[in-house]
PDB file of C-alpha atoms and ligand atoms in Angstrom:
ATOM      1  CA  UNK A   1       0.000   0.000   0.000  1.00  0.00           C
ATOM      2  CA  UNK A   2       2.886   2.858   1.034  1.00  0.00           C
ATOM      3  CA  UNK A   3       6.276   2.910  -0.266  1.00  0.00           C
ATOM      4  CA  UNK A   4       8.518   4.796   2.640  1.00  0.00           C
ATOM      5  CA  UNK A   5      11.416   6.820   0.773  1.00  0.00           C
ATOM      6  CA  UNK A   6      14.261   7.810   3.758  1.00  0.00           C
ATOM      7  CA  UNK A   7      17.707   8.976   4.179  1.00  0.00           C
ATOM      8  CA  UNK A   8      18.523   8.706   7.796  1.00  0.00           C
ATOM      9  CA  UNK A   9      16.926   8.147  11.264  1.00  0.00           C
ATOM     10  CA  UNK A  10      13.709   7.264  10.519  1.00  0.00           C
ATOM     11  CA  UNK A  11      11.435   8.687  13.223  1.00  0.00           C
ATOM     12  CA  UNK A  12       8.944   9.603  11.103  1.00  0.00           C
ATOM     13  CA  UNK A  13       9.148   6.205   9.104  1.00  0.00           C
ATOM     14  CA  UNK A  14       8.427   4.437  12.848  1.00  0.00           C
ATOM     15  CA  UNK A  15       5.633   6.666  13.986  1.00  0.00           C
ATOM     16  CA  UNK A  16       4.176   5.498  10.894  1.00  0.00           C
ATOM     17  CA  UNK A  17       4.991   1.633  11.339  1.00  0.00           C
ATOM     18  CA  UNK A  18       3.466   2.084  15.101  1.00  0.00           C
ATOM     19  CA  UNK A  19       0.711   3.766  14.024  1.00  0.00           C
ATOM     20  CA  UNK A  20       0.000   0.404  12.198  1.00  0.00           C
ATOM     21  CA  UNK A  21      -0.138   1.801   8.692  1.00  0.00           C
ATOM     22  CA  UNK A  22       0.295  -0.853   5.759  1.00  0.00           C
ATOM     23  CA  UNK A  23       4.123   0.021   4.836  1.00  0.00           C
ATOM     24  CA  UNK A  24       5.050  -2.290   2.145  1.00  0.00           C
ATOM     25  CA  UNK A  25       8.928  -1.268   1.474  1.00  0.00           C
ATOM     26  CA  UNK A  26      10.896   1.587   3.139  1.00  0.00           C
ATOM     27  CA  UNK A  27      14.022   2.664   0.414  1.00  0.00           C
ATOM     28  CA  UNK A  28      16.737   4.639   1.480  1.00  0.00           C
ATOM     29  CA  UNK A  29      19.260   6.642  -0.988  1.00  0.00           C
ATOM     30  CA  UNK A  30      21.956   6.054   1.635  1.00  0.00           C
ATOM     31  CA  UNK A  31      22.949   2.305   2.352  1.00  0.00           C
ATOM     32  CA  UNK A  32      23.575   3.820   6.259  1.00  0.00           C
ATOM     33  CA  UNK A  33      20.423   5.160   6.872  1.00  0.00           C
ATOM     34  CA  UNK A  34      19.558   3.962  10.314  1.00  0.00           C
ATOM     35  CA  UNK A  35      16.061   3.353   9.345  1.00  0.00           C
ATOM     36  CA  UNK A  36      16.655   0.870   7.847  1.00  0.00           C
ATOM     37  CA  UNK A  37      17.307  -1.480  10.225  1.00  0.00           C
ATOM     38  CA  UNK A  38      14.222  -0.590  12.121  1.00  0.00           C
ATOM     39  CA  UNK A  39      12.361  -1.135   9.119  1.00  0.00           C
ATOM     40  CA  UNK A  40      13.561  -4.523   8.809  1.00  0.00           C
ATOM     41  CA  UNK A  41      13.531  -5.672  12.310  1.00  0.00           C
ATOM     42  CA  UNK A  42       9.993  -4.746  12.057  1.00  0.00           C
ATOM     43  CA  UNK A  43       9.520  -7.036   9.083  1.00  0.00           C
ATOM     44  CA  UNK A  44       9.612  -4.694   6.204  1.00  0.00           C
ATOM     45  CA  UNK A  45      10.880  -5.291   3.138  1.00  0.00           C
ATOM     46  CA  UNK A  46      13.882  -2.587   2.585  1.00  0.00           C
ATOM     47  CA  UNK A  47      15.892  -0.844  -0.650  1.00  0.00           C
ATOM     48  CA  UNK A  48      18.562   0.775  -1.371  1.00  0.00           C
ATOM     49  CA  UNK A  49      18.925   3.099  -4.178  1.00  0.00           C
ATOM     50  CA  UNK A  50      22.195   5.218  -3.976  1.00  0.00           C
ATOM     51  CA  UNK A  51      21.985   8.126  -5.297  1.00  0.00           C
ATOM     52  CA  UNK A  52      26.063   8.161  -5.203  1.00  0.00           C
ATOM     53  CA  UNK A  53      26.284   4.976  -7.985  1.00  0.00           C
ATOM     54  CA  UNK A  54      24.182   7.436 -10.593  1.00  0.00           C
ATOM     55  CA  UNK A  55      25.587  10.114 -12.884  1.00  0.00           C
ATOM     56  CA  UNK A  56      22.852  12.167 -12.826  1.00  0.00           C
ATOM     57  CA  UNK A  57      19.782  12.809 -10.527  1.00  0.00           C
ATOM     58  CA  UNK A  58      17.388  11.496 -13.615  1.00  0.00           C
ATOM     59  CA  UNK A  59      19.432   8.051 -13.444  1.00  0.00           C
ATOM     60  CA  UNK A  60      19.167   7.804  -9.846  1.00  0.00           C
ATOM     61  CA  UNK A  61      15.503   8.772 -10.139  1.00  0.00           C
ATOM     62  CA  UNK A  62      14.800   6.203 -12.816  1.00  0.00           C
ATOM     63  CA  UNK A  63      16.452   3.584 -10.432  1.00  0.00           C
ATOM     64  CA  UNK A  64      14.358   4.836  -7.324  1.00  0.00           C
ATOM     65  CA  UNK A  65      11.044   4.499  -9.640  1.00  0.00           C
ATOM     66  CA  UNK A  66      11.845   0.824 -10.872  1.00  0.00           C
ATOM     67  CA  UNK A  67      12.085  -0.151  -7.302  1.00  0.00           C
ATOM     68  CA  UNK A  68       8.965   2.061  -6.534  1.00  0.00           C
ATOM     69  CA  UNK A  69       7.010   0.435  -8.891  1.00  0.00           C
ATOM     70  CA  UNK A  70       7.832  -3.389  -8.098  1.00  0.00           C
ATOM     71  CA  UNK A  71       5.285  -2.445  -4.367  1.00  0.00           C
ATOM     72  CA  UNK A  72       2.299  -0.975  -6.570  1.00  0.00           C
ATOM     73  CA  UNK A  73       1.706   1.379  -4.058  1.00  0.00           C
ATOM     74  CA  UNK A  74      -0.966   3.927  -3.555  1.00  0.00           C
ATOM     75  CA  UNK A  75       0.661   6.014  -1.687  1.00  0.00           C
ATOM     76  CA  UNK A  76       4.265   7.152  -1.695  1.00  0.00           C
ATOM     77  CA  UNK A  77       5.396   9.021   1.965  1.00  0.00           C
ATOM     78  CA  UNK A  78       9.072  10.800   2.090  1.00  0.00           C
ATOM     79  CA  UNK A  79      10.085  10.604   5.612  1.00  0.00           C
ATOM     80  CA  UNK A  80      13.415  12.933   6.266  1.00  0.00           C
ATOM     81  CA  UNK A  81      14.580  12.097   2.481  1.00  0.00           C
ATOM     82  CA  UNK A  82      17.009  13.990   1.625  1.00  0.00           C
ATOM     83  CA  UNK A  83      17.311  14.630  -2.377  1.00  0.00           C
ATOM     84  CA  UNK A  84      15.678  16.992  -4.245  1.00  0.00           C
ATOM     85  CA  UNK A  85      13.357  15.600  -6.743  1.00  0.00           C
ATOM     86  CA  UNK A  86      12.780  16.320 -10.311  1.00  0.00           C
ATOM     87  CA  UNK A  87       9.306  17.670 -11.685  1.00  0.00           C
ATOM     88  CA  UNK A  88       9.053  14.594 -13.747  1.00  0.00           C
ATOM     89  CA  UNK A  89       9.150  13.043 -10.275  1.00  0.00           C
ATOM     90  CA  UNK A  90       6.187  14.654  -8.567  1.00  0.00           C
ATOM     91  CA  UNK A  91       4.312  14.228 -12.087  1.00  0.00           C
ATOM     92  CA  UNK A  92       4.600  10.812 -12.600  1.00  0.00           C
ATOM     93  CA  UNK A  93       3.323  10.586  -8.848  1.00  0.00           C
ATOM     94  CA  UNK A  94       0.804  13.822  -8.624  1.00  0.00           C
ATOM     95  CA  UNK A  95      -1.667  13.348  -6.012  1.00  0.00           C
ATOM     96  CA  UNK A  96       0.137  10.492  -4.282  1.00  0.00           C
ATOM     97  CA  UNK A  97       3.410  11.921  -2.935  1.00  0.00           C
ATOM     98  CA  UNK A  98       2.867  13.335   0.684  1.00  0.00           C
ATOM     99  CA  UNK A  99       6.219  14.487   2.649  1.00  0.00           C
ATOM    100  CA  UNK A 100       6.397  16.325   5.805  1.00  0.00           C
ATOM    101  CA  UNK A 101       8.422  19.390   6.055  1.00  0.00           C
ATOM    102  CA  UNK A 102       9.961  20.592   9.305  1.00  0.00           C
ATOM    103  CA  UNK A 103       8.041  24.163   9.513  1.00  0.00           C
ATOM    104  CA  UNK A 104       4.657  25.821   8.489  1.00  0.00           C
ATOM    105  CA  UNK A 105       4.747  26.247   5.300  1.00  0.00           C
ATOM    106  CA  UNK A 106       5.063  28.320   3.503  1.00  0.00           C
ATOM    107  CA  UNK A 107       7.617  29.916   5.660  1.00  0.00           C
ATOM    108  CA  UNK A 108      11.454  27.908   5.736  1.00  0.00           C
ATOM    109  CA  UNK A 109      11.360  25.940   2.682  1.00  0.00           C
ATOM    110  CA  UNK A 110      14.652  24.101   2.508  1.00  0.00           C
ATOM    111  CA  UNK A 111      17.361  22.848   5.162  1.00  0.00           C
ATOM    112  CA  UNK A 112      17.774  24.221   8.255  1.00  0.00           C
ATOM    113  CA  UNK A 113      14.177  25.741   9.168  1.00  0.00           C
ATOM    114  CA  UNK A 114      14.569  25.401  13.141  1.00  0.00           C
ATOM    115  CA  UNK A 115      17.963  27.525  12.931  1.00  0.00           C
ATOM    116  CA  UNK A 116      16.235  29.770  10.159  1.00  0.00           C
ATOM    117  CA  UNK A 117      12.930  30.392  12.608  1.00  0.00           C
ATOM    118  CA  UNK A 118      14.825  30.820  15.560  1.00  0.00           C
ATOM    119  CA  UNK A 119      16.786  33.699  13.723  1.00  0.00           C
ATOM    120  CA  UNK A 120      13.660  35.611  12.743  1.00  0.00           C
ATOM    121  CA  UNK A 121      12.845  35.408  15.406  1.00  0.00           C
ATOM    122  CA  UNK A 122       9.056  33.497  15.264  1.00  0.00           C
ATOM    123  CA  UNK A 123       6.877  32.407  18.405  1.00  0.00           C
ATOM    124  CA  UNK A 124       5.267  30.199  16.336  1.00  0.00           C
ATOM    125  CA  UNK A 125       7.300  27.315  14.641  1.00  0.00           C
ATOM    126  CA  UNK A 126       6.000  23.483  13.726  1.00  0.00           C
ATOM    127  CA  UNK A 127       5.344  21.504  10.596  1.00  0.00           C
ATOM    128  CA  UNK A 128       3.264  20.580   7.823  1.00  0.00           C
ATOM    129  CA  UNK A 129       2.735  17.304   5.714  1.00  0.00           C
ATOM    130  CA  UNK A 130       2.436  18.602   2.093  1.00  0.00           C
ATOM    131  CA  UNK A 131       1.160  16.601  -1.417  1.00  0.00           C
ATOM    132  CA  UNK A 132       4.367  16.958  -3.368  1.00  0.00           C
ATOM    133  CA  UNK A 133       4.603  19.185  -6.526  1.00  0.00           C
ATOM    134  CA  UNK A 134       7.319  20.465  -8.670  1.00  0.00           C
ATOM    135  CA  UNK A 135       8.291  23.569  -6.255  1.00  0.00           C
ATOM    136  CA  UNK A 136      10.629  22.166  -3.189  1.00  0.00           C
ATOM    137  CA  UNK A 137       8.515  22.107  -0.106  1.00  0.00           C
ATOM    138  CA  UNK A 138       5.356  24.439  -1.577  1.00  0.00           C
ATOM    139  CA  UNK A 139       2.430  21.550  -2.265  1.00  0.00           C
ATOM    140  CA  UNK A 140      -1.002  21.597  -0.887  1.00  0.00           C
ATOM    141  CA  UNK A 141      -0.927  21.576   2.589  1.00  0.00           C
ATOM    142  CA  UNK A 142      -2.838  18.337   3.975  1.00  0.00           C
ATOM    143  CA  UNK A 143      -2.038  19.232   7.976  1.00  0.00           C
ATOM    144  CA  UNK A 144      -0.222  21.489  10.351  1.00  0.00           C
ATOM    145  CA  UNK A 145       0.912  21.441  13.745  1.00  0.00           C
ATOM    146  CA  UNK A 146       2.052  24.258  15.573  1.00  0.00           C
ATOM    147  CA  UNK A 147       4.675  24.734  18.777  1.00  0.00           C
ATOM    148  CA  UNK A 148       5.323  27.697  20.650  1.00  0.00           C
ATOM    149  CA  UNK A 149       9.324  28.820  20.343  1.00  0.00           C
ATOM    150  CA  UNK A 150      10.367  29.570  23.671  1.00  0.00           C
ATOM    151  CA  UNK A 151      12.951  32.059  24.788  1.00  0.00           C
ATOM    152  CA  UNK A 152      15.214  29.593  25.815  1.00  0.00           C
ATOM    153  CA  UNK A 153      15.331  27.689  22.476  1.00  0.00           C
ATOM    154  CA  UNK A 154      18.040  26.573  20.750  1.00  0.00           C
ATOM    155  CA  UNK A 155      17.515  24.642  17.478  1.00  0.00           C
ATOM    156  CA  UNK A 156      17.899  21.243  18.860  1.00  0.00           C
ATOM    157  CA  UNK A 157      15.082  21.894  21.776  1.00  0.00           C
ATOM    158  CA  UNK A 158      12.923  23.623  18.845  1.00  0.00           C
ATOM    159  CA  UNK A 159      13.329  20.118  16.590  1.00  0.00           C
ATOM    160  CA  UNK A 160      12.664  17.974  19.312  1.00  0.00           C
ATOM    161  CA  UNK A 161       9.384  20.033  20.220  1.00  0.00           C
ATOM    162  CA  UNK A 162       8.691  19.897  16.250  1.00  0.00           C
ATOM    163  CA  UNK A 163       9.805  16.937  16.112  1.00  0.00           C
ATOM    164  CA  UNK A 164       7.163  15.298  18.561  1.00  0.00           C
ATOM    165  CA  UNK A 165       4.090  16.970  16.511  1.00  0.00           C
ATOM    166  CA  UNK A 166       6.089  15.234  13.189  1.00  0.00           C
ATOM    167  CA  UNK A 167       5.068  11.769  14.644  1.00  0.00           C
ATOM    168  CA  UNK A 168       1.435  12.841  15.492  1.00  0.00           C
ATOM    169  CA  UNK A 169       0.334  14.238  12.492  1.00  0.00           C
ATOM    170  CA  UNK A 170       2.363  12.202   9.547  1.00  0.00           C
ATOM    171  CA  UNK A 171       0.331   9.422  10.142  1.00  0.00           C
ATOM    172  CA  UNK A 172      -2.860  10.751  10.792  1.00  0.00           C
ATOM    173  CA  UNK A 173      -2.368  12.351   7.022  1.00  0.00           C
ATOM    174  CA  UNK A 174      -1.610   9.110   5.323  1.00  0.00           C
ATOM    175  CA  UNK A 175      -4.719   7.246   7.590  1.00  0.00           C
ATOM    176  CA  UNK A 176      -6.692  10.399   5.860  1.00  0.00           C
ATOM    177  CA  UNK A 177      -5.108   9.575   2.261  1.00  0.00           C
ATOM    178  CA  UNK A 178      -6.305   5.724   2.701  1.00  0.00           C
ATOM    179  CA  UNK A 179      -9.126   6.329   3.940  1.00  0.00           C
ATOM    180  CA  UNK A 180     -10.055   8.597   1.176  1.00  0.00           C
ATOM    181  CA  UNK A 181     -10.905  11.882   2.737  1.00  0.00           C
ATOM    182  CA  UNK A 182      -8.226  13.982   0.801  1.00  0.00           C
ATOM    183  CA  UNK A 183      -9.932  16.338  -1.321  1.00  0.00           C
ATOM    184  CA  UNK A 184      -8.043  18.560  -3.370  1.00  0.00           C
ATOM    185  CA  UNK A 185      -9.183  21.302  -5.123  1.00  0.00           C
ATOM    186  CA  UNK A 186      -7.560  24.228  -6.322  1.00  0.00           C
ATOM    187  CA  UNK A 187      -4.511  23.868  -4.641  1.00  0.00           C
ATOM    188  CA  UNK A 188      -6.216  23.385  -1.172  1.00  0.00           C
ATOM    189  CA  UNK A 189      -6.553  20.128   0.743  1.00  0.00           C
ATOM    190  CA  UNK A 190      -9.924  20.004   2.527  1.00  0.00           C
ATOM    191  CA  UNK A 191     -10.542  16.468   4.630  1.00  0.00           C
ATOM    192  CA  UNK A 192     -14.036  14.995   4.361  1.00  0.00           C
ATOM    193  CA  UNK A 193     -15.678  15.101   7.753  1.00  0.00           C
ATOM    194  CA  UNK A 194     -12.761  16.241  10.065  1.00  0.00           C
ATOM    195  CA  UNK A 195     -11.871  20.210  10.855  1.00  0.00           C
ATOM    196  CA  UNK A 196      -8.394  18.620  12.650  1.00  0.00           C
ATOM    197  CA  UNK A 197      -5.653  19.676   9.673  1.00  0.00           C
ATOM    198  CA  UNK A 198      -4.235  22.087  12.838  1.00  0.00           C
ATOM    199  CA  UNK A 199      -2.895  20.996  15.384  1.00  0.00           C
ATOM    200  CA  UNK A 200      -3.037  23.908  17.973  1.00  0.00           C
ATOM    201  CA  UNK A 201       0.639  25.352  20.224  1.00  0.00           C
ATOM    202  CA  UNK A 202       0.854  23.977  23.934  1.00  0.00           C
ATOM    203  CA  UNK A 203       3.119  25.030  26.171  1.00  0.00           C
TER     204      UNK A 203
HETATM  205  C1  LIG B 301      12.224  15.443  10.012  1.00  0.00           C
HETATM  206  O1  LIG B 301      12.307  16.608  10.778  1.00  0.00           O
HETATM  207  C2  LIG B 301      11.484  15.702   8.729  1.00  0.00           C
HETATM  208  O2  LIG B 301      10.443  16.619   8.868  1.00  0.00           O
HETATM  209  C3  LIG B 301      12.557  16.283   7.860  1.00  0.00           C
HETATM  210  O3  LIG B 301      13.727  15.567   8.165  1.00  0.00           O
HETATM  211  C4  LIG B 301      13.601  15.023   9.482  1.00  0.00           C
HETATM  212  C5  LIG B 301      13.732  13.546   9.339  1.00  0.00           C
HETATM  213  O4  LIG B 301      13.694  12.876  10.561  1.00  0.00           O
HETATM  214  N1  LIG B 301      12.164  16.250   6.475  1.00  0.00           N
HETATM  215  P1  LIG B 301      13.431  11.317  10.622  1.00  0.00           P
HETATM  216  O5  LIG B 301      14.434  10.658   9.664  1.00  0.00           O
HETATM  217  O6  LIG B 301      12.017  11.053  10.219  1.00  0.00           O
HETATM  218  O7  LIG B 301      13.706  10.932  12.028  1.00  0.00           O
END
């Protein structure tokens, strides 16, 4: 049913294996991602596809879709993966890519959002799981949590705060895709039956 694409830790992967979601295959672009292992301890098939053995980023991406393609999925969830993907990419899976981004979006596309929020200087901060499209980090936004940035931050207390709404909301986005109460329509994910796409800041 889901294909998992990772690069490293996999938390988000795991909150999505505990949350008892039907993860066929979790494929990593780096053959040391430690999510791996976790995947496969839990009984899930695992891939590697290293980006490093391809010339360009359409071979590697040609690679990653053959091995795609072998699970059928329905859904496809990037958890913490870590290459930029081509537009052909986010075509040839349009409405069926979901990743979750590290901030609200549309503020702190791209790396480094917690350092980047605590620099402007925000009181809100959090993250959003996103249908993929051809613009990094800027698809329809299927849910949001948001966490208070506290005066004592520092970017690793901010991600771990973020980091803890991350595992709540990724899979209650992908239990929403499968369940088929996505509707998109101009650019705008509305869920059928449920006002929950925010979750609210506690302190
Ligand atoms: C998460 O913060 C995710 O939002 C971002 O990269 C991090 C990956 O963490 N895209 P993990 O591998 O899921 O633990």
């Amino acid at each position: 049913m889901i294909v998992v694409l990772i690069s490293g830790r996999g938390s988000n992967m795991r909150a999505l294996l505990d949350a008892g979601l039907p993860v066929n295959a979790v494929i990593s672009n780096r053959a040391d991602a430690e999510g791996l292992s976790l995947a496969a301890a839990r009984g899930v098939e695992t891939r590697v596809v290293e980006h490093r053995r391809h010339a360009t980023r359409e071979a590697f991406e040609a690679a990653l879709v053959d091995e795609i393609d072998r699970f059928a999925p329905r859904l496809i969830a990037l958890a913490g993966f870590m290459r930029i993907l081509t537009p052909g990419f986010a075509a040839r899976y349009a409405g069926r890519l979901l990743n979750i981004h590290p901030s609200l979006l549309p503020a702190f596309p791209g790396l480094h959002t917690h350092e980047r929020a605590l620099a402007a200087g925000v009181k809100v901060h959090g993250c959003t799981v996103h249908f993929v499209t051809a613009e990094l980090d800027h698809g329809p936004i299927v849910v949001q949590a948001a966490v208070p940035v506290l005066a004592a931050d520092d970017a690793a207390k901010l991600a771990a705060r973020v980091l803890e709404q991350e595992h709540l909301v990724y899979p209650r986005a992908v239990r929403w895709f499968l369940d088929g109460r996505l509707e998109l329509g101009n650019g705008v994910v509305h869920v059928k039956g449920s006002d929950a796409q925010l979750v609210l800041p506690r302190r």
